[in-house]
Amino acid sequence: MTLFNYASQVATAQATKQAIEKITVSKPDLTVEQAYEIQKISIEQTLTAANRFIGWKMGLTSVAKQQQVGVDSPIYGRLTSSMNLITNELTAAEYIHPRVEAEVAFVFKKALFGANLTPLDVWDAVESVYLALEVIDSRYQNFSFTLPDVIADNASSTKILLSAQAFSPYALDWSAVEVTLKLNGEDKLFGQGAAVLGHPIYSVIELLTMLEREGRGITPGQLVLTGGITDAIAVEAGDVIEADYGALGKLTLNVK
Ligand code: 0L1
Ligand code: MG
């Protein structure tokens, strides 16, 4: 099978909501580089005037998340406009086994490119910060994968809910932001921004370092999801999931 075939397999799994066996079962020598190529092919196939490329996500940026899925390094994925949730409703039947996690997201006003930038370089390019819920939905059976598998599956990217309010990058120390993830009114998980590689800003630096390999960077207007502050919680129809960011506000997702 070619990388194009694997990209089609992943895209079909998403479209049909039928989980597939991880790619490394049939191709155990799949490399990280090949996996990013599969990701690129499968996402670029979906791009249209109505489904634009809007930015990047970082995944597996916390020790807790890496342990949850048994891999040991951060990864990135591609975000497109159809991933944006317009309302705070999620229809469970449209996904395989959705999970939700709390994050912060940055929108950029300036281009950034290159490895090993400083936090000041990145802050200078950030326009605003949003609170975010990310819905992830692995296209693999039982959410079971190796590092190359999950990269090929676009880091399980599925949907994004952003806060209506845009915050100044300087509103607070984003490593200290605290969030409680509640399921049906019950506190389930708690996290702090520092869980994201020490500070969400380092997640962007890591993203740019990884993107340099592809000759890519961040362009003005792009969104970056910096990575889960909490682990992800599995949701099903009837659930209400709420991320409580204290004085900054709350994000709620009603699962139908
Ligand atoms: O956003 C994330 O950290 C998820 C990355 C992929 C791993 C997973 O599906 O849990
Ligand atoms: Mg995430």
Coordinates of C-alpha atoms and ligand atoms in Angstrom, one line a residue:
M1 CA 0.0 0.0 0.0
T2 CA 1.2 3.5 -0.7
L3 CA 1.1 6.4 1.8
F4 CA -1.9 7.7 -0.3
N5 CA -3.8 4.5 0.4
Y6 CA -3.2 4.8 4.1
A7 CA -4.4 8.4 4.0
S8 CA -7.6 7.3 2.3
Q9 CA -8.1 4.5 4.9
V10 CA -7.9 7.1 7.7
A11 CA -10.2 9.5 5.9
T12 CA -12.7 6.8 5.1
A13 CA -12.7 5.7 8.8
Q14 CA -13.6 9.2 9.8
A15 CA -16.3 9.6 7.1
T16 CA -17.9 6.2 7.8
K17 CA -17.4 6.3 11.6
Q18 CA -15.9 2.7 11.3
A19 CA -12.7 2.4 13.4
I20 CA -9.8 0.7 11.6
E21 CA -6.9 -1.3 12.7
K22 CA -3.8 0.8 13.4
I23 CA -1.6 1.2 10.3
T24 CA 1.4 -0.3 12.1
V25 CA -0.3 -3.7 12.2
S26 CA 0.1 -3.9 8.4
K27 CA 3.1 -1.6 8.2
P28 CA 5.2 -2.0 11.3
D29 CA 8.1 0.1 9.8
L30 CA 6.0 3.2 9.4
T31 CA 8.2 6.2 10.2
V32 CA 7.3 9.5 11.9
E33 CA 8.2 11.3 8.6
Q34 CA 5.9 8.9 6.6
A35 CA 3.1 9.4 9.1
Y36 CA 3.2 13.2 8.8
E37 CA 3.1 12.7 5.0
I38 CA 0.0 10.6 5.4
Q39 CA -1.6 13.3 7.7
K40 CA -0.8 15.9 5.1
I41 CA -2.3 13.9 2.2
S42 CA -5.5 13.0 4.1
I43 CA -6.2 16.5 5.3
E44 CA -5.2 18.3 2.1
Q45 CA -7.7 16.0 0.3
T46 CA -10.5 17.5 2.4
L47 CA -9.7 21.2 1.7
T48 CA -12.3 23.2 -0.2
A49 CA -13.5 26.8 -0.2
A50 CA -15.8 25.8 2.7
N51 CA -13.2 23.8 4.6
R52 CA -10.0 25.9 4.8
F53 CA -6.8 25.2 6.6
I54 CA -6.9 27.3 9.7
G55 CA -3.9 26.3 11.8
W56 CA -2.3 23.7 13.9
K57 CA -2.8 21.7 17.1
M58 CA -0.2 20.3 19.5
G59 CA -1.0 17.0 21.0
L60 CA 0.4 14.8 23.7
T61 CA 2.0 17.8 25.4
S62 CA 1.6 16.7 29.0
V63 CA 3.0 13.7 30.8
A64 CA -0.5 12.7 31.8
K65 CA -1.7 12.6 28.2
Q66 CA 1.4 10.8 27.0
Q67 CA 0.8 8.1 29.7
Q68 CA -2.9 7.9 28.9
V69 CA -2.1 6.7 25.3
G70 CA 1.3 5.2 25.9
V71 CA 3.5 7.4 23.8
D72 CA 6.4 9.6 24.8
S73 CA 6.6 12.7 22.6
P74 CA 4.5 15.6 21.5
I75 CA 3.0 15.6 18.0
Y76 CA 1.2 18.1 15.8
G77 CA -1.9 18.0 13.7
R78 CA -3.7 20.2 11.1
L79 CA -6.8 22.2 11.8
T80 CA -9.5 23.0 9.3
S81 CA -12.5 25.3 9.4
S82 CA -15.0 22.5 9.5
M83 CA -13.6 21.4 12.8
N84 CA -15.0 24.6 14.4
L85 CA -18.1 24.0 16.5
I86 CA -20.6 26.8 15.8
T87 CA -22.8 25.9 18.7
N88 CA -22.0 24.2 22.0
E89 CA -23.6 20.9 20.8
L90 CA -21.9 17.7 19.8
T91 CA -23.8 14.8 18.2
A92 CA -22.2 11.6 19.5
A93 CA -23.5 9.5 16.6
E94 CA -21.3 11.5 14.2
Y95 CA -18.1 10.1 15.9
I96 CA -16.6 6.8 16.8
H97 CA -15.6 7.2 20.5
P98 CA -15.2 11.0 21.2
R99 CA -13.3 12.4 24.1
V100 CA -13.0 16.0 25.3
E101 CA -10.1 17.9 26.8
A102 CA -9.5 21.5 28.0
E103 CA -6.9 23.6 26.5
V104 CA -5.9 27.2 25.6
A105 CA -5.5 28.3 22.0
F106 CA -3.5 31.2 20.5
V107 CA -4.4 33.3 17.4
F108 CA -1.5 34.9 15.7
K109 CA -1.1 38.3 14.1
K110 CA 2.4 37.8 12.8
A111 CA 4.2 35.1 10.9
L112 CA 6.6 32.8 12.8
F113 CA 9.0 30.4 11.4
G114 CA 12.0 28.4 12.7
A115 CA 13.4 26.2 15.4
N116 CA 14.2 27.3 19.0
L117 CA 12.5 30.7 19.1
T118 CA 12.2 32.4 22.4
P119 CA 9.0 32.9 24.4
L120 CA 9.4 36.7 23.7
D121 CA 9.5 36.0 19.9
V122 CA 6.3 34.0 20.2
W123 CA 4.4 36.5 22.4
D124 CA 5.2 39.2 20.0
A125 CA 3.3 37.4 17.3
V126 CA 0.3 36.4 19.4
E127 CA -2.8 38.4 18.9
S128 CA -5.1 36.8 21.5
V129 CA -5.7 33.8 23.6
Y130 CA -8.9 31.7 23.8
L131 CA -10.2 29.1 26.2
A132 CA -10.8 25.9 24.2
L133 CA -12.4 22.5 24.4
E134 CA -11.0 20.0 21.9
V135 CA -12.9 16.9 20.9
I136 CA -10.6 14.1 19.8
D137 CA -11.8 10.9 18.2
S138 CA -9.2 8.4 17.2
R139 CA -10.0 6.6 14.0
Y140 CA -8.3 3.5 15.4
Q141 CA -10.0 0.7 17.2
N142 CA -10.0 1.1 21.0
F143 CA -8.0 4.4 20.8
S144 CA -5.0 2.1 20.4
F145 CA -2.0 3.3 18.4
T146 CA 1.7 3.9 18.3
L147 CA 3.3 7.4 17.8
P148 CA 3.4 7.1 13.9
D149 CA -0.2 5.8 13.9
V150 CA -1.6 8.8 15.8
I151 CA 0.4 11.2 13.7
A152 CA -1.1 9.7 10.5
D153 CA -4.5 10.1 12.0
N154 CA -4.0 13.9 12.4
A155 CA -3.5 13.6 16.1
S156 CA -7.1 12.4 16.5
S157 CA -8.3 16.0 15.6
T158 CA -12.0 16.3 15.4
K159 CA -13.7 19.4 16.7
I160 CA -12.9 22.7 18.5
L161 CA -15.0 24.9 20.7
L162 CA -13.4 28.3 21.5
S163 CA -14.5 30.9 24.1
A164 CA -16.5 33.8 22.7
Q165 CA -14.1 36.1 24.7
A166 CA -10.6 36.7 23.4
F167 CA -8.1 37.4 26.1
S168 CA -5.0 39.5 25.9
P169 CA -1.8 37.4 25.9
Y170 CA -0.7 39.5 28.9
A171 CA -4.0 39.0 30.8
L172 CA -2.3 36.5 33.1
D173 CA 0.5 34.0 33.4
W174 CA -0.9 31.2 31.2
S175 CA 1.1 28.5 33.0
A176 CA -0.9 29.3 36.1
V177 CA -4.4 29.1 34.4
E178 CA -6.4 26.4 36.2
V179 CA -9.2 24.4 34.8
T180 CA -11.6 21.8 36.2
L181 CA -13.3 19.5 33.8
K182 CA -16.8 18.5 34.9
L183 CA -18.9 15.7 33.5
N184 CA -22.6 15.9 34.2
G185 CA -22.0 18.4 37.1
E186 CA -19.3 16.2 38.8
D187 CA -15.7 17.4 39.0
K188 CA -13.6 14.8 37.1
L189 CA -10.2 16.3 36.2
F190 CA -8.2 19.3 37.3
G191 CA -5.2 20.8 35.5
Q192 CA -2.9 23.8 35.3
G193 CA -1.4 25.5 32.2
A194 CA 2.1 24.4 33.3
A195 CA 1.0 20.8 32.4
V196 CA 1.5 21.9 28.8
L197 CA 5.3 21.5 28.4
G198 CA 5.8 23.8 31.4
H199 CA 3.9 26.7 29.7
P200 CA 1.7 26.7 26.6
I201 CA 4.1 29.1 25.0
Y202 CA 6.7 26.3 24.9
S203 CA 4.2 24.2 23.0
V204 CA 4.2 26.8 20.2
I205 CA 8.0 26.8 20.2
E206 CA 8.0 23.0 20.0
L207 CA 5.5 23.2 17.1
L208 CA 7.6 25.6 15.2
T209 CA 10.7 23.4 15.7
M210 CA 8.8 20.4 14.3
L211 CA 7.2 22.4 11.5
E212 CA 10.6 23.5 10.3
R213 CA 11.1 20.0 9.0
E214 CA 8.2 20.5 6.6
G215 CA 9.5 24.0 5.7
R216 CA 6.3 25.4 7.3
G217 CA 5.6 27.9 10.1
I218 CA 2.7 29.9 11.5
T219 CA 1.1 32.6 9.3
P220 CA -1.0 35.6 10.4
G221 CA -4.6 34.7 11.4
Q222 CA -3.8 31.1 12.2
L223 CA -5.0 29.3 15.3
V224 CA -2.8 27.0 17.4
L225 CA -4.4 24.7 20.0
T226 CA -1.5 24.3 22.5
G227 CA -2.4 20.9 24.0
G228 CA -4.5 19.4 26.8
I229 CA -4.3 21.0 30.2
T230 CA -6.4 18.0 31.4
D231 CA -6.6 14.5 30.2
A232 CA -9.4 13.7 27.8
I233 CA -12.8 12.4 29.1
A234 CA -14.9 10.0 27.0
V235 CA -18.4 11.4 26.3
E236 CA -21.7 9.9 25.1
A237 CA -25.1 11.1 24.2
G238 CA -26.8 12.8 27.1
D239 CA -23.6 14.1 28.7
V240 CA -22.8 17.7 29.6
I241 CA -19.2 18.5 29.8
E242 CA -18.0 21.8 31.3
A243 CA -14.5 23.3 31.6
D244 CA -14.4 25.7 34.4
Y245 CA -11.5 28.2 34.1
G246 CA -12.4 30.1 37.3
A247 CA -12.6 33.8 36.9
L248 CA -11.9 33.5 33.1
G249 CA -15.2 31.7 32.5
K250 CA -16.6 28.3 31.5
L251 CA -17.0 26.4 28.3
T252 CA -19.9 23.9 28.0
L253 CA -20.6 21.2 25.5
N254 CA -23.9 19.4 25.4
V255 CA -23.6 15.9 23.9
K256 CA -26.7 14.8 22.0
Ligands
0L1_1 O1 -4.9 16.5 21.5 C1 -4.3 15.5 22.0 O2 -3.4 15.6 22.9 C2 -4.6 14.1 21.4 C3 -3.5 13.7 20.6 C4 -3.7 12.3 20.1 C5 -3.8 11.2 21.2 C6 -5.2 10.9 21.5 O3 -6.0 10.6 20.6 O4 -5.5 10.9 22.7
MG2 MG -5.6 18.3 22.4

